[in-house]
């Protein structure tokens, strides 16, 4: 881990409920479940009856975050909600919920829903992981549940998590709560997350910042990108 000359130990981000002090190199970007199965027509989200177009707004802001994290060479984590082909990691309590047209593991236009190796399970092309970035397959809503995520973050020396992804109130919020319980400081980027239900996104943001930031912080993309300018400027000439 190289530390750039003259960079402060923490970069202040204008956030709610109060300033977030982002620590260079110690903050990973975590992109939750930006998979075709949630974002595109014909996937799992659509099979549940959702209007998947609601999620499109989060793609470009997430890409802006990825571009910045990659330029800084700071850690990036992608997650996928996904199951083994034999569904041995998908309990009936999850698979048999509700009355969808298709269930997890059934064959849809993008292959078997939420099954690893199927086209629909992949991350949308514009946000696809690059070599060296972590890809965590998770059978649950939370990214720490039966995954190597915590061990990987410890290996990388990460103690802060900046969140993007979908859906705000399900896998993003669950993972933020898991992370908060494990001692990570969590910042959600408002435009880089979305829900099939805009009211749920708004309510989740309020839950996160309530009570002095009981789950974490929320900031607009512009505030985070502005805060990162000194880190971008401090990169060695070979990296800029
Ligand atoms: C859902 C997710 N909504 N990634 N998964 O079932 O939020």
PDB file of C-alpha atoms and ligand atoms in Angstrom:
ATOM      1  CA  UNK A   1       0.000   0.000   0.000  1.00  0.00           C
ATOM      2  CA  UNK A   2       1.606   3.287  -1.064  1.00  0.00           C
ATOM      3  CA  UNK A   3       0.681   6.476   0.799  1.00  0.00           C
ATOM      4  CA  UNK A   4       0.799   9.630  -1.314  1.00  0.00           C
ATOM      5  CA  UNK A   5       2.905  12.570  -0.133  1.00  0.00           C
ATOM      6  CA  UNK A   6       0.963  15.346   1.588  1.00  0.00           C
ATOM      7  CA  UNK A   7      -2.393  13.555   1.651  1.00  0.00           C
ATOM      8  CA  UNK A   8      -4.282  14.103   4.932  1.00  0.00           C
ATOM      9  CA  UNK A   9      -5.129  11.036   7.034  1.00  0.00           C
ATOM     10  CA  UNK A  10      -8.803  11.698   6.399  1.00  0.00           C
ATOM     11  CA  UNK A  11     -10.723  13.441   3.622  1.00  0.00           C
ATOM     12  CA  UNK A  12     -13.888  15.213   4.847  1.00  0.00           C
ATOM     13  CA  UNK A  13     -17.047  14.250   2.942  1.00  0.00           C
ATOM     14  CA  UNK A  14     -20.157  16.421   3.361  1.00  0.00           C
ATOM     15  CA  UNK A  15     -22.614  13.738   4.459  1.00  0.00           C
ATOM     16  CA  UNK A  16     -25.633  13.104   6.636  1.00  0.00           C
ATOM     17  CA  UNK A  17     -25.992  13.035   9.595  1.00  0.00           C
ATOM     18  CA  UNK A  18     -22.543  14.650   9.864  1.00  0.00           C
ATOM     19  CA  UNK A  19     -19.196  14.796   8.072  1.00  0.00           C
ATOM     20  CA  UNK A  20     -17.709  11.431   7.054  1.00  0.00           C
ATOM     21  CA  UNK A  21     -13.936  11.298   7.412  1.00  0.00           C
ATOM     22  CA  UNK A  22     -12.764   9.049   4.588  1.00  0.00           C
ATOM     23  CA  UNK A  23      -9.393   7.407   5.116  1.00  0.00           C
ATOM     24  CA  UNK A  24      -7.334   7.007   1.924  1.00  0.00           C
ATOM     25  CA  UNK A  25      -6.471   3.372   1.134  1.00  0.00           C
ATOM     26  CA  UNK A  26      -8.560   2.141   4.096  1.00  0.00           C
ATOM     27  CA  UNK A  27     -11.883   2.647   2.312  1.00  0.00           C
ATOM     28  CA  UNK A  28     -13.188  -0.017  -0.061  1.00  0.00           C
ATOM     29  CA  UNK A  29     -15.918   0.595  -2.621  1.00  0.00           C
ATOM     30  CA  UNK A  30     -18.569  -2.140  -2.282  1.00  0.00           C
ATOM     31  CA  UNK A  31     -20.907  -2.533  -5.254  1.00  0.00           C
ATOM     32  CA  UNK A  32     -23.862  -4.676  -4.267  1.00  0.00           C
ATOM     33  CA  UNK A  33     -25.581  -7.034  -6.731  1.00  0.00           C
ATOM     34  CA  UNK A  34     -25.554  -4.905  -9.899  1.00  0.00           C
ATOM     35  CA  UNK A  35     -26.531  -8.056 -11.779  1.00  0.00           C
ATOM     36  CA  UNK A  36     -28.505  -8.464 -14.962  1.00  0.00           C
ATOM     37  CA  UNK A  37     -31.013 -10.542 -12.952  1.00  0.00           C
ATOM     38  CA  UNK A  38     -31.970  -7.466 -10.930  1.00  0.00           C
ATOM     39  CA  UNK A  39     -31.401  -4.625 -13.393  1.00  0.00           C
ATOM     40  CA  UNK A  40     -32.541  -5.989 -16.759  1.00  0.00           C
ATOM     41  CA  UNK A  41     -35.928  -7.188 -18.039  1.00  0.00           C
ATOM     42  CA  UNK A  42     -36.358 -10.973 -17.942  1.00  0.00           C
ATOM     43  CA  UNK A  43     -34.435 -11.562 -14.710  1.00  0.00           C
ATOM     44  CA  UNK A  44     -35.254 -12.421 -11.125  1.00  0.00           C
ATOM     45  CA  UNK A  45     -36.398  -8.915 -10.220  1.00  0.00           C
ATOM     46  CA  UNK A  46     -38.819  -8.853 -13.133  1.00  0.00           C
ATOM     47  CA  UNK A  47     -40.095 -12.362 -12.269  1.00  0.00           C
ATOM     48  CA  UNK A  48     -41.112 -10.976  -8.884  1.00  0.00           C
ATOM     49  CA  UNK A  49     -43.272  -8.419 -10.697  1.00  0.00           C
ATOM     50  CA  UNK A  50     -40.963  -5.445 -10.216  1.00  0.00           C
ATOM     51  CA  UNK A  51     -40.482  -2.484 -12.555  1.00  0.00           C
ATOM     52  CA  UNK A  52     -36.763  -3.027 -13.233  1.00  0.00           C
ATOM     53  CA  UNK A  53     -36.415   0.331 -14.987  1.00  0.00           C
ATOM     54  CA  UNK A  54     -36.340   1.868 -11.494  1.00  0.00           C
ATOM     55  CA  UNK A  55     -32.793   0.533 -11.029  1.00  0.00           C
ATOM     56  CA  UNK A  56     -31.264   2.022 -14.193  1.00  0.00           C
ATOM     57  CA  UNK A  57     -30.579   5.386 -12.549  1.00  0.00           C
ATOM     58  CA  UNK A  58     -27.966   3.828 -10.260  1.00  0.00           C
ATOM     59  CA  UNK A  59     -25.776   2.467 -13.070  1.00  0.00           C
ATOM     60  CA  UNK A  60     -23.975   5.632 -14.253  1.00  0.00           C
ATOM     61  CA  UNK A  61     -23.289   7.001 -10.737  1.00  0.00           C
ATOM     62  CA  UNK A  62     -21.894   3.593  -9.758  1.00  0.00           C
ATOM     63  CA  UNK A  63     -19.701   3.671 -12.841  1.00  0.00           C
ATOM     64  CA  UNK A  64     -18.424   7.119 -11.805  1.00  0.00           C
ATOM     65  CA  UNK A  65     -17.464   5.689  -8.414  1.00  0.00           C
ATOM     66  CA  UNK A  66     -15.771   2.691  -9.994  1.00  0.00           C
ATOM     67  CA  UNK A  67     -13.796   4.934 -12.351  1.00  0.00           C
ATOM     68  CA  UNK A  68     -12.595   7.005  -9.401  1.00  0.00           C
ATOM     69  CA  UNK A  69     -11.712   4.054  -7.165  1.00  0.00           C
ATOM     70  CA  UNK A  70      -9.856   2.443 -10.029  1.00  0.00           C
ATOM     71  CA  UNK A  71      -7.945   5.657 -10.744  1.00  0.00           C
ATOM     72  CA  UNK A  72      -6.935   5.735  -7.075  1.00  0.00           C
ATOM     73  CA  UNK A  73      -6.107   2.002  -7.036  1.00  0.00           C
ATOM     74  CA  UNK A  74      -8.128   1.602  -3.835  1.00  0.00           C
ATOM     75  CA  UNK A  75      -9.917  -1.693  -3.077  1.00  0.00           C
ATOM     76  CA  UNK A  76     -13.094  -2.550  -5.003  1.00  0.00           C
ATOM     77  CA  UNK A  77     -15.542  -5.292  -4.014  1.00  0.00           C
ATOM     78  CA  UNK A  78     -18.414  -6.528  -6.168  1.00  0.00           C
ATOM     79  CA  UNK A  79     -21.086  -8.846  -4.826  1.00  0.00           C
ATOM     80  CA  UNK A  80     -23.551 -11.112  -6.567  1.00  0.00           C
ATOM     81  CA  UNK A  81     -26.631 -12.643  -4.982  1.00  0.00           C
ATOM     82  CA  UNK A  82     -26.187 -16.109  -6.383  1.00  0.00           C
ATOM     83  CA  UNK A  83     -26.632 -19.804  -5.782  1.00  0.00           C
ATOM     84  CA  UNK A  84     -24.903 -23.061  -6.661  1.00  0.00           C
ATOM     85  CA  UNK A  85     -26.461 -24.920  -9.633  1.00  0.00           C
ATOM     86  CA  UNK A  86     -27.812 -27.624  -7.273  1.00  0.00           C
ATOM     87  CA  UNK A  87     -29.389 -24.882  -5.098  1.00  0.00           C
ATOM     88  CA  UNK A  88     -27.832 -26.493  -2.020  1.00  0.00           C
ATOM     89  CA  UNK A  89     -27.224 -22.972  -0.660  1.00  0.00           C
ATOM     90  CA  UNK A  90     -30.778 -21.780  -1.295  1.00  0.00           C
ATOM     91  CA  UNK A  91     -33.035 -22.744   1.603  1.00  0.00           C
ATOM     92  CA  UNK A  92     -36.689 -23.504   0.801  1.00  0.00           C
ATOM     93  CA  UNK A  93     -37.612 -20.541   2.997  1.00  0.00           C
ATOM     94  CA  UNK A  94     -35.950 -18.328   0.379  1.00  0.00           C
ATOM     95  CA  UNK A  95     -36.906 -20.181  -2.820  1.00  0.00           C
ATOM     96  CA  UNK A  96     -40.558 -20.705  -1.986  1.00  0.00           C
ATOM     97  CA  UNK A  97     -41.348 -17.159  -0.920  1.00  0.00           C
ATOM     98  CA  UNK A  98     -44.268 -15.416  -2.591  1.00  0.00           C
ATOM     99  CA  UNK A  99     -45.841 -16.469  -5.852  1.00  0.00           C
ATOM    100  CA  UNK A 100     -43.446 -15.392  -8.607  1.00  0.00           C
ATOM    101  CA  UNK A 101     -43.782 -16.401 -12.254  1.00  0.00           C
ATOM    102  CA  UNK A 102     -40.348 -18.011 -11.958  1.00  0.00           C
ATOM    103  CA  UNK A 103     -38.402 -18.981  -8.841  1.00  0.00           C
ATOM    104  CA  UNK A 104     -34.669 -18.998  -8.112  1.00  0.00           C
ATOM    105  CA  UNK A 105     -33.153 -21.778 -10.245  1.00  0.00           C
ATOM    106  CA  UNK A 106     -35.953 -21.773 -12.846  1.00  0.00           C
ATOM    107  CA  UNK A 107     -35.037 -21.063 -16.462  1.00  0.00           C
ATOM    108  CA  UNK A 108     -35.759 -17.554 -17.739  1.00  0.00           C
ATOM    109  CA  UNK A 109     -34.655 -15.616 -20.826  1.00  0.00           C
ATOM    110  CA  UNK A 110     -31.189 -15.052 -19.251  1.00  0.00           C
ATOM    111  CA  UNK A 111     -30.743 -18.603 -17.996  1.00  0.00           C
ATOM    112  CA  UNK A 112     -31.480 -20.048 -14.546  1.00  0.00           C
ATOM    113  CA  UNK A 113     -32.399 -17.237 -12.159  1.00  0.00           C
ATOM    114  CA  UNK A 114     -29.669 -16.240  -9.683  1.00  0.00           C
ATOM    115  CA  UNK A 115     -27.587 -19.331 -10.482  1.00  0.00           C
ATOM    116  CA  UNK A 116     -23.825 -18.912 -10.782  1.00  0.00           C
ATOM    117  CA  UNK A 117     -22.520 -19.305 -14.312  1.00  0.00           C
ATOM    118  CA  UNK A 118     -25.786 -18.193 -15.952  1.00  0.00           C
ATOM    119  CA  UNK A 119     -25.878 -14.992 -18.071  1.00  0.00           C
ATOM    120  CA  UNK A 120     -28.448 -13.305 -15.818  1.00  0.00           C
ATOM    121  CA  UNK A 121     -26.286 -13.789 -12.746  1.00  0.00           C
ATOM    122  CA  UNK A 122     -23.469 -11.699 -14.249  1.00  0.00           C
ATOM    123  CA  UNK A 123     -22.884  -8.088 -13.326  1.00  0.00           C
ATOM    124  CA  UNK A 124     -24.145  -5.618 -15.957  1.00  0.00           C
ATOM    125  CA  UNK A 125     -21.417  -5.121 -18.598  1.00  0.00           C
ATOM    126  CA  UNK A 126     -20.698  -1.441 -17.845  1.00  0.00           C
ATOM    127  CA  UNK A 127     -19.911  -2.300 -14.204  1.00  0.00           C
ATOM    128  CA  UNK A 128     -18.140  -5.635 -14.785  1.00  0.00           C
ATOM    129  CA  UNK A 129     -15.345  -6.438 -12.323  1.00  0.00           C
ATOM    130  CA  UNK A 130     -11.799  -5.863 -13.502  1.00  0.00           C
ATOM    131  CA  UNK A 131      -8.798  -8.089 -12.740  1.00  0.00           C
ATOM    132  CA  UNK A 132      -7.671  -7.631  -9.144  1.00  0.00           C
ATOM    133  CA  UNK A 133     -11.100  -6.624  -7.860  1.00  0.00           C
ATOM    134  CA  UNK A 134     -12.873  -8.845  -5.346  1.00  0.00           C
ATOM    135  CA  UNK A 135     -15.984 -10.701  -6.472  1.00  0.00           C
ATOM    136  CA  UNK A 136     -18.048 -12.127  -3.619  1.00  0.00           C
ATOM    137  CA  UNK A 137     -20.825 -14.611  -4.392  1.00  0.00           C
ATOM    138  CA  UNK A 138     -23.350 -14.540  -1.583  1.00  0.00           C
ATOM    139  CA  UNK A 139     -26.373 -16.781  -1.104  1.00  0.00           C
ATOM    140  CA  UNK A 140     -28.006 -14.370   1.332  1.00  0.00           C
ATOM    141  CA  UNK A 141     -29.013 -10.745   1.412  1.00  0.00           C
ATOM    142  CA  UNK A 142     -25.994  -9.724   3.469  1.00  0.00           C
ATOM    143  CA  UNK A 143     -22.529  -9.946   1.909  1.00  0.00           C
ATOM    144  CA  UNK A 144     -20.899 -11.140   5.155  1.00  0.00           C
ATOM    145  CA  UNK A 145     -23.189 -14.171   5.585  1.00  0.00           C
ATOM    146  CA  UNK A 146     -21.222 -17.367   4.742  1.00  0.00           C
ATOM    147  CA  UNK A 147     -18.719 -15.526   2.525  1.00  0.00           C
ATOM    148  CA  UNK A 148     -15.004 -14.676   2.827  1.00  0.00           C
ATOM    149  CA  UNK A 149     -15.723 -10.917   2.744  1.00  0.00           C
ATOM    150  CA  UNK A 150     -14.597 -10.059   6.269  1.00  0.00           C
ATOM    151  CA  UNK A 151     -11.354 -12.041   5.927  1.00  0.00           C
ATOM    152  CA  UNK A 152     -10.632 -10.324   2.602  1.00  0.00           C
ATOM    153  CA  UNK A 153     -11.260  -6.858   4.036  1.00  0.00           C
ATOM    154  CA  UNK A 154      -8.976  -7.625   6.972  1.00  0.00           C
ATOM    155  CA  UNK A 155      -6.289  -8.837   4.571  1.00  0.00           C
ATOM    156  CA  UNK A 156      -6.554  -5.536   2.682  1.00  0.00           C
ATOM    157  CA  UNK A 157      -6.506  -3.411   5.859  1.00  0.00           C
ATOM    158  CA  UNK A 158      -9.915  -1.919   5.062  1.00  0.00           C
ATOM    159  CA  UNK A 159     -11.948  -0.290   7.853  1.00  0.00           C
ATOM    160  CA  UNK A 160     -14.411   1.876   5.916  1.00  0.00           C
ATOM    161  CA  UNK A 161     -16.935   0.789   3.271  1.00  0.00           C
ATOM    162  CA  UNK A 162     -18.456   3.045   0.629  1.00  0.00           C
ATOM    163  CA  UNK A 163     -21.639   1.478  -0.741  1.00  0.00           C
ATOM    164  CA  UNK A 164     -23.342   1.467  -4.128  1.00  0.00           C
ATOM    165  CA  UNK A 165     -25.756  -1.035  -5.625  1.00  0.00           C
ATOM    166  CA  UNK A 166     -29.196  -2.562  -5.413  1.00  0.00           C
ATOM    167  CA  UNK A 167     -31.602  -2.814  -3.860  1.00  0.00           C
ATOM    168  CA  UNK A 168     -31.278  -0.123  -1.240  1.00  0.00           C
ATOM    169  CA  UNK A 169     -33.596  -1.604   1.357  1.00  0.00           C
ATOM    170  CA  UNK A 170     -32.730  -5.269   0.825  1.00  0.00           C
ATOM    171  CA  UNK A 171     -29.142  -6.318   0.068  1.00  0.00           C
ATOM    172  CA  UNK A 172     -27.526  -2.885   0.470  1.00  0.00           C
ATOM    173  CA  UNK A 173     -29.100  -2.151   3.817  1.00  0.00           C
ATOM    174  CA  UNK A 174     -28.601  -5.710   5.109  1.00  0.00           C
ATOM    175  CA  UNK A 175     -24.907  -5.581   4.233  1.00  0.00           C
ATOM    176  CA  UNK A 176     -24.493  -2.126   5.786  1.00  0.00           C
ATOM    177  CA  UNK A 177     -26.014  -3.393   9.022  1.00  0.00           C
ATOM    178  CA  UNK A 178     -23.786  -6.478   9.007  1.00  0.00           C
ATOM    179  CA  UNK A 179     -20.767  -4.262   8.368  1.00  0.00           C
ATOM    180  CA  UNK A 180     -21.752  -1.821  11.093  1.00  0.00           C
ATOM    181  CA  UNK A 181     -21.969  -4.690  13.606  1.00  0.00           C
ATOM    182  CA  UNK A 182     -18.470  -5.775  12.555  1.00  0.00           C
ATOM    183  CA  UNK A 183     -17.005  -2.334  13.228  1.00  0.00           C
ATOM    184  CA  UNK A 184     -16.806  -0.893   9.706  1.00  0.00           C
ATOM    185  CA  UNK A 185     -17.752   2.727   9.070  1.00  0.00           C
ATOM    186  CA  UNK A 186     -20.276   2.746   6.219  1.00  0.00           C
ATOM    187  CA  UNK A 187     -21.120   5.471   3.713  1.00  0.00           C
ATOM    188  CA  UNK A 188     -23.935   5.045   1.186  1.00  0.00           C
ATOM    189  CA  UNK A 189     -23.778   7.101  -2.021  1.00  0.00           C
ATOM    190  CA  UNK A 190     -27.283   8.336  -2.666  1.00  0.00           C
ATOM    191  CA  UNK A 191     -27.441   8.348  -6.480  1.00  0.00           C
ATOM    192  CA  UNK A 192     -25.526   5.061  -6.777  1.00  0.00           C
ATOM    193  CA  UNK A 193     -28.233   2.997  -5.121  1.00  0.00           C
ATOM    194  CA  UNK A 194     -31.804   2.263  -6.155  1.00  0.00           C
ATOM    195  CA  UNK A 195     -34.896   0.320  -5.235  1.00  0.00           C
ATOM    196  CA  UNK A 196     -37.840  -0.972  -7.230  1.00  0.00           C
ATOM    197  CA  UNK A 197     -39.802   1.185  -4.755  1.00  0.00           C
ATOM    198  CA  UNK A 198     -38.515   4.785  -4.578  1.00  0.00           C
ATOM    199  CA  UNK A 199     -40.304   5.276  -1.257  1.00  0.00           C
ATOM    200  CA  UNK A 200     -38.338   2.356   0.225  1.00  0.00           C
ATOM    201  CA  UNK A 201     -35.064   3.911  -0.922  1.00  0.00           C
ATOM    202  CA  UNK A 202     -36.009   7.204   0.715  1.00  0.00           C
ATOM    203  CA  UNK A 203     -37.099   5.476   3.923  1.00  0.00           C
ATOM    204  CA  UNK A 204     -33.904   3.398   4.067  1.00  0.00           C
ATOM    205  CA  UNK A 205     -31.759   6.501   3.768  1.00  0.00           C
ATOM    206  CA  UNK A 206     -33.618   8.046   6.679  1.00  0.00           C
ATOM    207  CA  UNK A 207     -33.189   4.837   8.736  1.00  0.00           C
ATOM    208  CA  UNK A 208     -29.447   4.812   8.086  1.00  0.00           C
ATOM    209  CA  UNK A 209     -28.826   8.395   9.176  1.00  0.00           C
ATOM    210  CA  UNK A 210     -31.375   8.526  12.020  1.00  0.00           C
ATOM    211  CA  UNK A 211     -30.273   8.498  15.640  1.00  0.00           C
ATOM    212  CA  UNK A 212     -26.873  10.004  14.900  1.00  0.00           C
ATOM    213  CA  UNK A 213     -26.141   7.654  11.998  1.00  0.00           C
ATOM    214  CA  UNK A 214     -27.194   4.441  13.687  1.00  0.00           C
ATOM    215  CA  UNK A 215     -26.233   2.421  10.585  1.00  0.00           C
ATOM    216  CA  UNK A 216     -23.906   4.894   8.865  1.00  0.00           C
ATOM    217  CA  UNK A 217     -23.675   7.957   6.657  1.00  0.00           C
ATOM    218  CA  UNK A 218     -25.272   8.979   3.333  1.00  0.00           C
ATOM    219  CA  UNK A 219     -23.696  11.445   0.891  1.00  0.00           C
ATOM    220  CA  UNK A 220     -24.468  12.715  -2.593  1.00  0.00           C
ATOM    221  CA  UNK A 221     -22.106  11.509  -5.304  1.00  0.00           C
ATOM    222  CA  UNK A 222     -20.892  15.065  -5.927  1.00  0.00           C
ATOM    223  CA  UNK A 223     -19.801  15.467  -2.290  1.00  0.00           C
ATOM    224  CA  UNK A 224     -17.807  12.254  -2.347  1.00  0.00           C
ATOM    225  CA  UNK A 225     -16.158  13.011  -5.689  1.00  0.00           C
ATOM    226  CA  UNK A 226     -15.240  16.507  -4.466  1.00  0.00           C
ATOM    227  CA  UNK A 227     -13.719  15.057  -1.289  1.00  0.00           C
ATOM    228  CA  UNK A 228     -11.602  12.655  -3.348  1.00  0.00           C
ATOM    229  CA  UNK A 229      -9.993  15.377  -5.483  1.00  0.00           C
ATOM    230  CA  UNK A 230      -6.951  15.773  -3.192  1.00  0.00           C
ATOM    231  CA  UNK A 231      -6.335  12.017  -3.379  1.00  0.00           C
ATOM    232  CA  UNK A 232      -6.555  12.070  -7.164  1.00  0.00           C
ATOM    233  CA  UNK A 233      -4.211  15.055  -7.302  1.00  0.00           C
ATOM    234  CA  UNK A 234      -1.706  13.379  -4.971  1.00  0.00           C
ATOM    235  CA  UNK A 235      -1.245  10.288  -7.122  1.00  0.00           C
ATOM    236  CA  UNK A 236       2.273   9.691  -8.319  1.00  0.00           C
ATOM    237  CA  UNK A 237       2.759  10.941 -11.944  1.00  0.00           C
ATOM    238  CA  UNK A 238       2.954   7.338 -13.201  1.00  0.00           C
ATOM    239  CA  UNK A 239      -0.580   6.621 -11.891  1.00  0.00           C
ATOM    240  CA  UNK A 240      -2.297   9.853 -12.987  1.00  0.00           C
TER     241      UNK A 240
HETATM  242  C1  LIG B   1     -33.253  -8.592  -3.606  1.00  0.00           C
HETATM  243  C2  LIG B   1     -31.077  -7.533  -3.566  1.00  0.00           C
HETATM  244  N1  LIG B   1     -33.906  -7.434  -3.707  1.00  0.00           N
HETATM  245  N2  LIG B   1     -29.912  -7.601  -4.169  1.00  0.00           N
HETATM  246  N3  LIG B   1     -31.892  -8.635  -3.643  1.00  0.00           N
HETATM  247  O1  LIG B   1     -33.872  -9.616  -3.495  1.00  0.00           O
HETATM  248  O2  LIG B   1     -31.427  -6.535  -2.975  1.00  0.00           O
END
